[in-house]
Every structure is written in structure tokens, then in C-alpha cells.
Coordinates of C-alpha atoms in Angstrom, one line a residue:
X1 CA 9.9 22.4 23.6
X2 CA 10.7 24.6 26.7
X3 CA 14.0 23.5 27.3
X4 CA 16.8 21.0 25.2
X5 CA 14.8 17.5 23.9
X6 CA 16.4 14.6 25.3
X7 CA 14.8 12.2 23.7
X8 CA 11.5 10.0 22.5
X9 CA 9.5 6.8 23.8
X10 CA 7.4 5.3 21.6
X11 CA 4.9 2.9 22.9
X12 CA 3.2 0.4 20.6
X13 CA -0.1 -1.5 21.8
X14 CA -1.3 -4.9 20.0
X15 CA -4.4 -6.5 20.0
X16 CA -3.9 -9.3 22.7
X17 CA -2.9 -6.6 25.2
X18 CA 0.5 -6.7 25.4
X19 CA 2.8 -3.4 25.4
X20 CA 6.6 -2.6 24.0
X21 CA 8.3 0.5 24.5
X22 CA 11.0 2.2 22.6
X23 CA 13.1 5.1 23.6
X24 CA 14.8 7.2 21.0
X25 CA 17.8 9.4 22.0
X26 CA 18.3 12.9 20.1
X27 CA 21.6 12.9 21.1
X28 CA 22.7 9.1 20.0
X29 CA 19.8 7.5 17.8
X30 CA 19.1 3.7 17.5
X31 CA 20.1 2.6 13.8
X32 CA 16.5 1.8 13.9
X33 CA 15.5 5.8 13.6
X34 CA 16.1 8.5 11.0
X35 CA 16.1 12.0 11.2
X36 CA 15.6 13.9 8.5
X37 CA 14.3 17.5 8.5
X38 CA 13.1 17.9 12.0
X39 CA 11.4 14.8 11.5
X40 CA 11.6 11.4 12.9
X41 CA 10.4 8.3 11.4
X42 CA 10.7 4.4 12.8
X43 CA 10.0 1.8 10.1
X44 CA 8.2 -1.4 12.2
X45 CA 5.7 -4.0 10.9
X46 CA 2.1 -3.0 11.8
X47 CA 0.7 -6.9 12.4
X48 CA -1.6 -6.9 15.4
X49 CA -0.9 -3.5 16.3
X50 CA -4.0 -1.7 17.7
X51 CA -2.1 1.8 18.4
X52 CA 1.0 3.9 18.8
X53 CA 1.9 6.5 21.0
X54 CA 4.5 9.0 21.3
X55 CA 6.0 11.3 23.8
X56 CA 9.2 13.6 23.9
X57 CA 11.1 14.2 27.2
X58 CA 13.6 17.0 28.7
X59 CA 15.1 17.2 32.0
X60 CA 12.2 18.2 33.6
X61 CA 9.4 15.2 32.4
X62 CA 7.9 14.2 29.8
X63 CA 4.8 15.8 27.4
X64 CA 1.2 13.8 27.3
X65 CA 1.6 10.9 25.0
X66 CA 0.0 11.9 21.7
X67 CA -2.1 8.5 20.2
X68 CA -2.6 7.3 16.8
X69 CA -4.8 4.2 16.4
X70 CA -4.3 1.9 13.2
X71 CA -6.8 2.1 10.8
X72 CA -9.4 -0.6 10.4
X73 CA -9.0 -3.3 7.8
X74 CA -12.1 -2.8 5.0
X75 CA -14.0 -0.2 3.3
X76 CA -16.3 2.1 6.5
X77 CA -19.4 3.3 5.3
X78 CA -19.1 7.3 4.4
X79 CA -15.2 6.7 4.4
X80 CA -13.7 9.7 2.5
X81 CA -12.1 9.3 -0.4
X82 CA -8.4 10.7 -1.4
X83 CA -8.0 11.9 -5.4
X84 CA -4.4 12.1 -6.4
X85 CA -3.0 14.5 -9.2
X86 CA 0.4 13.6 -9.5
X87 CA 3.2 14.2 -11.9
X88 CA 7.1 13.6 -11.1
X89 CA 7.4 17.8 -9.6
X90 CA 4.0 18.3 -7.8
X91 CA 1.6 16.2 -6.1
X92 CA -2.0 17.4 -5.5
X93 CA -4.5 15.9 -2.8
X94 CA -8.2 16.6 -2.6
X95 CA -10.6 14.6 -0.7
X96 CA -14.3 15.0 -0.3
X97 CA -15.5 14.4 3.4
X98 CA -19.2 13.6 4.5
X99 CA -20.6 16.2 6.9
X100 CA -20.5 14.5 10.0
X101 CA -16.6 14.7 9.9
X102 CA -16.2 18.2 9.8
X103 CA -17.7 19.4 13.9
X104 CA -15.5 16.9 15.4
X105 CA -11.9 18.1 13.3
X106 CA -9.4 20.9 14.4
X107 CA -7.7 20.3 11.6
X108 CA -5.7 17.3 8.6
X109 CA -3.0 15.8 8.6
X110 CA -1.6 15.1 4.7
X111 CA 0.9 12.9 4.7
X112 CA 3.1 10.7 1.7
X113 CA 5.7 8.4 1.6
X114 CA 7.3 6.2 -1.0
X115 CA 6.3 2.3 -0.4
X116 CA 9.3 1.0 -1.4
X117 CA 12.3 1.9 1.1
X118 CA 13.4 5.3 0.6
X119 CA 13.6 8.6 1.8
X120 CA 11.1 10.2 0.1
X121 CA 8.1 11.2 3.2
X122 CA 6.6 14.7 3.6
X123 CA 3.3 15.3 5.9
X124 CA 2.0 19.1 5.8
X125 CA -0.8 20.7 8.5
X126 CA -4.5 21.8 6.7
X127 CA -7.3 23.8 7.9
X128 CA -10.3 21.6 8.4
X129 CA -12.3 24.3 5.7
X130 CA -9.6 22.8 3.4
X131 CA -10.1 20.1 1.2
X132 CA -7.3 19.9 -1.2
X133 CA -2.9 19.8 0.0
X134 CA -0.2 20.4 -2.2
X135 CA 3.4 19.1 -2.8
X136 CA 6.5 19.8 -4.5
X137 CA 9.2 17.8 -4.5
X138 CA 11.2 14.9 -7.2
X139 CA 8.8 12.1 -7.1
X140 CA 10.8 9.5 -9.2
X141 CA 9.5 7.4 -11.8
X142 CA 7.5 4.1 -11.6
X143 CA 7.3 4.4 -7.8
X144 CA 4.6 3.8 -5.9
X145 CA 3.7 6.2 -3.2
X146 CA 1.1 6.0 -0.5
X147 CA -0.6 9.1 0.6
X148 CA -2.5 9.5 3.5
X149 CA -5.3 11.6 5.7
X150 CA -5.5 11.8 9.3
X151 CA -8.2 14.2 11.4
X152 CA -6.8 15.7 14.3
X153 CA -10.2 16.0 16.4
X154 CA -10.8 19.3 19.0
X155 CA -9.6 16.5 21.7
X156 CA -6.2 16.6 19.9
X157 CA -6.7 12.9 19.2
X158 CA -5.7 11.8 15.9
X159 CA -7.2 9.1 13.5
X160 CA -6.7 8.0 10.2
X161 CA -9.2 8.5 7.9
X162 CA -8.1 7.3 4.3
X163 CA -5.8 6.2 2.0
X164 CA -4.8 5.7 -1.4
X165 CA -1.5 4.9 -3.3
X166 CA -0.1 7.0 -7.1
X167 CA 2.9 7.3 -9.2
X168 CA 4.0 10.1 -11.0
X169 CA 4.6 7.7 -14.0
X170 CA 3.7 4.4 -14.6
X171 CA 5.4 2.1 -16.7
X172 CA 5.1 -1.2 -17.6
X173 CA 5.1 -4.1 -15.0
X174 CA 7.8 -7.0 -14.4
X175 CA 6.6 -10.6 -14.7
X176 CA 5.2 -12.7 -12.6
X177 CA 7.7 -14.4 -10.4
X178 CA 6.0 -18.1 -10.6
X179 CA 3.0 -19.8 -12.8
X180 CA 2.0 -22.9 -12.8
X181 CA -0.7 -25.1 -13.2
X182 CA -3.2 -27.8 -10.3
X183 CA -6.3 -29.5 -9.8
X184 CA -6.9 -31.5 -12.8
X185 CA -10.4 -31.9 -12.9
X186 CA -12.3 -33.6 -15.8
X187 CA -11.8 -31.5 -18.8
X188 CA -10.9 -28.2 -17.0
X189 CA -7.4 -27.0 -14.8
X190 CA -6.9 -24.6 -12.5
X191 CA -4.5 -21.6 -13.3
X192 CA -2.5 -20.3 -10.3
X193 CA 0.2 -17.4 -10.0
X194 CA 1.8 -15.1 -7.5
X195 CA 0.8 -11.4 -8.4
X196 CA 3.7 -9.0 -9.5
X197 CA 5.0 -7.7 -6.3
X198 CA 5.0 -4.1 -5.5
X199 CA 8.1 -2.8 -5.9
X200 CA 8.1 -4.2 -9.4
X201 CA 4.4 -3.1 -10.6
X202 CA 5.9 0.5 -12.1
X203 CA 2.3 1.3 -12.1
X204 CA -1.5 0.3 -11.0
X205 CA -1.7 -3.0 -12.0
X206 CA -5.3 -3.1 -13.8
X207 CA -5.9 -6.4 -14.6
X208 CA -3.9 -9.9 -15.4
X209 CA -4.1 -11.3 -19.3
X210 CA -4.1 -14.9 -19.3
X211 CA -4.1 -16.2 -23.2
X212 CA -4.7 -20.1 -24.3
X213 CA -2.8 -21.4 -26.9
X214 CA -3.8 -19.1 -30.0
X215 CA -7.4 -19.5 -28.9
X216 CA -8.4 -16.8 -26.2
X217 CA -7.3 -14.1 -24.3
X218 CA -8.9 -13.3 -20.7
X219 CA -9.2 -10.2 -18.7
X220 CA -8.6 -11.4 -14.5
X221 CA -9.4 -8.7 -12.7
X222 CA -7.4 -7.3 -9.4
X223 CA -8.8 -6.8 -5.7
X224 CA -6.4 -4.9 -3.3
X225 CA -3.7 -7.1 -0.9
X226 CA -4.7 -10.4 -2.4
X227 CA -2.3 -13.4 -2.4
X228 CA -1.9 -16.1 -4.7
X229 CA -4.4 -16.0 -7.4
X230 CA -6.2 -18.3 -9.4
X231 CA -8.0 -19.1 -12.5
X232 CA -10.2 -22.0 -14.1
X233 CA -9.9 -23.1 -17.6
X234 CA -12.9 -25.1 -18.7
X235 CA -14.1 -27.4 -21.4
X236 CA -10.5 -28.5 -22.9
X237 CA -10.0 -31.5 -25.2
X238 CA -8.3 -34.4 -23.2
X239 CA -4.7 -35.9 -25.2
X240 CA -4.2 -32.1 -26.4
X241 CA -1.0 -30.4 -25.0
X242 CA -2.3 -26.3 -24.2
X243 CA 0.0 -23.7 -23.7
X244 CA -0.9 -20.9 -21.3
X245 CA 1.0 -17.3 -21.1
X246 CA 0.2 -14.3 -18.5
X247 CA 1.5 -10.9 -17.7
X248 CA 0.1 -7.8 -15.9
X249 CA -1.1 -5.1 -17.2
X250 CA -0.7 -1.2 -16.6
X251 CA -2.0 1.9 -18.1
X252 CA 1.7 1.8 -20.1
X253 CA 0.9 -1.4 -21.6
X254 CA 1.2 -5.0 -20.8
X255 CA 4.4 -6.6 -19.0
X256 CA 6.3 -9.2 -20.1
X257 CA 4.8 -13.2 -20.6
X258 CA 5.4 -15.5 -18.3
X259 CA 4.5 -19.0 -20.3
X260 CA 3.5 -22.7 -19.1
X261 CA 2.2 -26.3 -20.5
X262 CA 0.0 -28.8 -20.2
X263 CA -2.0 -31.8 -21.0
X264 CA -5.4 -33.1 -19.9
X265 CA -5.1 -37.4 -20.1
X266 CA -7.7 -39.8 -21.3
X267 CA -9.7 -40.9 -17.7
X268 CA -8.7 -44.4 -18.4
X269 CA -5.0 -42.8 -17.7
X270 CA -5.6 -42.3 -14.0

């Protein structure tokens, strides 16, 4: 530090080119900052944000801004992948990394934090010979938490590399909050639901049960940060009144069912 820290500015860059600065001070924070631990942490939406920065400042100036760019949207070819071995004491991370990583990085960054708001967060230093970081701490129950790795390159410049979200116990899921039922077509409907949201999932949700009457049960299965979702039902009698249930599924069990009606009329009805 070489001297008393004043304070922070954060500077955040979005995509269309436009800049906004924040300045934090050490003395009298912004409600908008915690401290916890000899760490800081600013919770902000990331839409159309290409980048952050950070400096700290004494009396005398200011240090080099230290970047971190936001990761890319989709799956990157040779992207590592993060394995999680988690339990509600101790959290272990291992990651395998293809070879062309390992000239470039100095060293990792490990980092998790619960999803939902809270004050769980902890990030720990690796050596880049080092594939694996451990944790202790009180991760509760049927919370998600996102854990993350970051490469800090021989440059000092640091870039996130992968991600991957656990729970130290998963339990069963809440309901959907809404199901309903649209485009009539013939002798087939369309199903439509709003996925369990996150802070009520109490687990990876693995797949959605949709059941017809007493005739059939199906399996819909889940891709990451999809909206609404939607299902067909095909070849149903027209003049018969159906009744449709669904509810998530975890590796507890299913959640509870969430139930609808409905009836296909004649064509000579429309």
C-alpha cells in the first residue's frame, strides 16, 4: 500500500463505448459497497458490460488500474472445465486445463459466492502447477453457489476462464410459479411454464415431469438460462376435457405439482 488507502474507483466499460466511474471511500463507504475481511465487493448488473477496472488511491496517486474483462456468452472450444466436491464444511475445486493455458498463466484465481444475496464469498490465490483449491467454511443448505476460475497471465492481466454452480445439499424444488396452456392447433396444444427460479431450485434442477391425465408421464429436459418453456401435446381426442400436472425435479426427488385443464372443441366449434 505504501502509505494509508484513501479510497477506490471502479470503472465499468459497456459495449456501445460508454464509461461510468465509481469512487469508493475507505473511510465513509457508499451503502452500495461492503467490506468484509479485507475485501470489498460491489453488487451491479453485468448487462452490456464489456469490462471492469479497479484502482486504489493514497495521497500521493493512484496504482495502475488492474482489468477484468467479462466472460463471453457460450461454450469456447478447449474451455476448462470446473468439478465441484462439495459438502456443507468443505468445498473442493479441481479443473483440468488444456496445454496451451498453462505458458501464458502466473498463476488462478478461485473464487465462490452464494447466488442468492448473502454474504457468503471467499476467492484464494493458486500456483499455476495447481490444479485443484480448497475451502472450509458453513456452506448452508439448498443454496446455490457459483464458483469460479480466473488466470492471471505473466502480463498481470486477468480473465475468466470457467465456471460452474453446486450445493452442498440439494433438496427438493418449489413449484413452478405459473402453467398454462396456448396454441390450439388441430388435435394437439402447446404446454408453457415459467421455470422454477433460482433461489427456489434447492438443487440442480434435472429435468421437468409433465404427466397427462392418468395416461403418460414425460421427461423435458433443461438447457442453462432459458426463459419460458414450452411443450407440445399431440394426437388428443377433441370434446375430451385433459388434465395436465408438472413439477421439477432434483436429485432429492420431485417438487411439488403444479396442475391445469383443458379441452380440445369439435372444428365445427370455431
Amino acid at each position: 500500500a505504501r502509505g494509508y488507502i484513501l479510497g477506490y474507483e471502479v470503472r465499468f466499460f459497456y459495449n456501445n463505448g460508454t464509461e461510468q466511474r465509481m469512487n469508493v471511500s475507505t473511510d465513509d463507504p457508499s451503502s452500495l459497497f461492503l467490506y468484509d475481511k479485507m475485501k470489498w465487493r460491489l453488487n451491479l448488473p453485468l448487462k452490456d458490460m464489456s469490462s471492469v477496472s479497479v484502482s486504489a488511491y493514497n495521497a500521493l496517486g493512484a496504482t495502475k488500474a488492474s482489468p477484468l474483462p467479462m466472460p463471453t456468452s457460450g461454450k469456447q472450444a478447449n474451455e476448462p472445465t470446473i468439478y465441484l466436491d462439495m459438502n456443507e464444511q468443505n468445498l473442493t475445486v479441481s479443473w483440468n486445463l488444456p496445454s496451451k493455458f498453462f505458458d501464458s498463466v502466473k498463476q488462478y484465481v478461485v473464487q465462490y459466492k452464494e447466488c442468492q444475496p448473502g454474504n457468503s464469498f471467499d476467492w484464494i490465490k493458486v500456483d499455476k502447477n495447481q490444479t485443484t483449491a480448497f475451502f472450509r467454511g458453513a456452506f448452508k443448505r439448498y443454496t446455490s453457489y457459483q464458483v469460479s476460475l480466473f488466470a492471471v497471465s505473466n502480463f498481470n492481466e486477468v480473465s475468466q476462464l470457467a465456471a460452474a454452480r453446486g450445493y452442498s445439499v440439494q433438496g427438493v424444488p418449489s413449484r413452478v410459479p405459473s402453467f398454462g396452456t396456448s396454441h390450439f392447433s388441430g388435435t394437439g396444444v402447446t404446454l408453457f411454464w415459467e421455470p422454477v427460479p433460482s433461489y427456489n431450485q434447492k438443487g440442480v434442477i434435472l429435468y421437468y415431469q409433465i404427466g397427462l391425465n392418468t395416461q403418460k408421464v414425460y421427461n423435458v429436459s433443461v438447457t442453462p438460462d432459458q426463459g419460458n418453456m414450452t411443450f407440445k401435446l399431440r394426437d388428443l381426442s377433441p370434446g375430451q376435457e385433459y388434465k395436465v400436472w408438472i413439477r421439477a425435479v432434483t436429485v432429492a426427488g420431485p417438487g411439488a405439482e403444479v396442475t391445469t385443464t383443458f379441452k380440445i372443441n369439435h372444428d365445427e366449434d370455431y
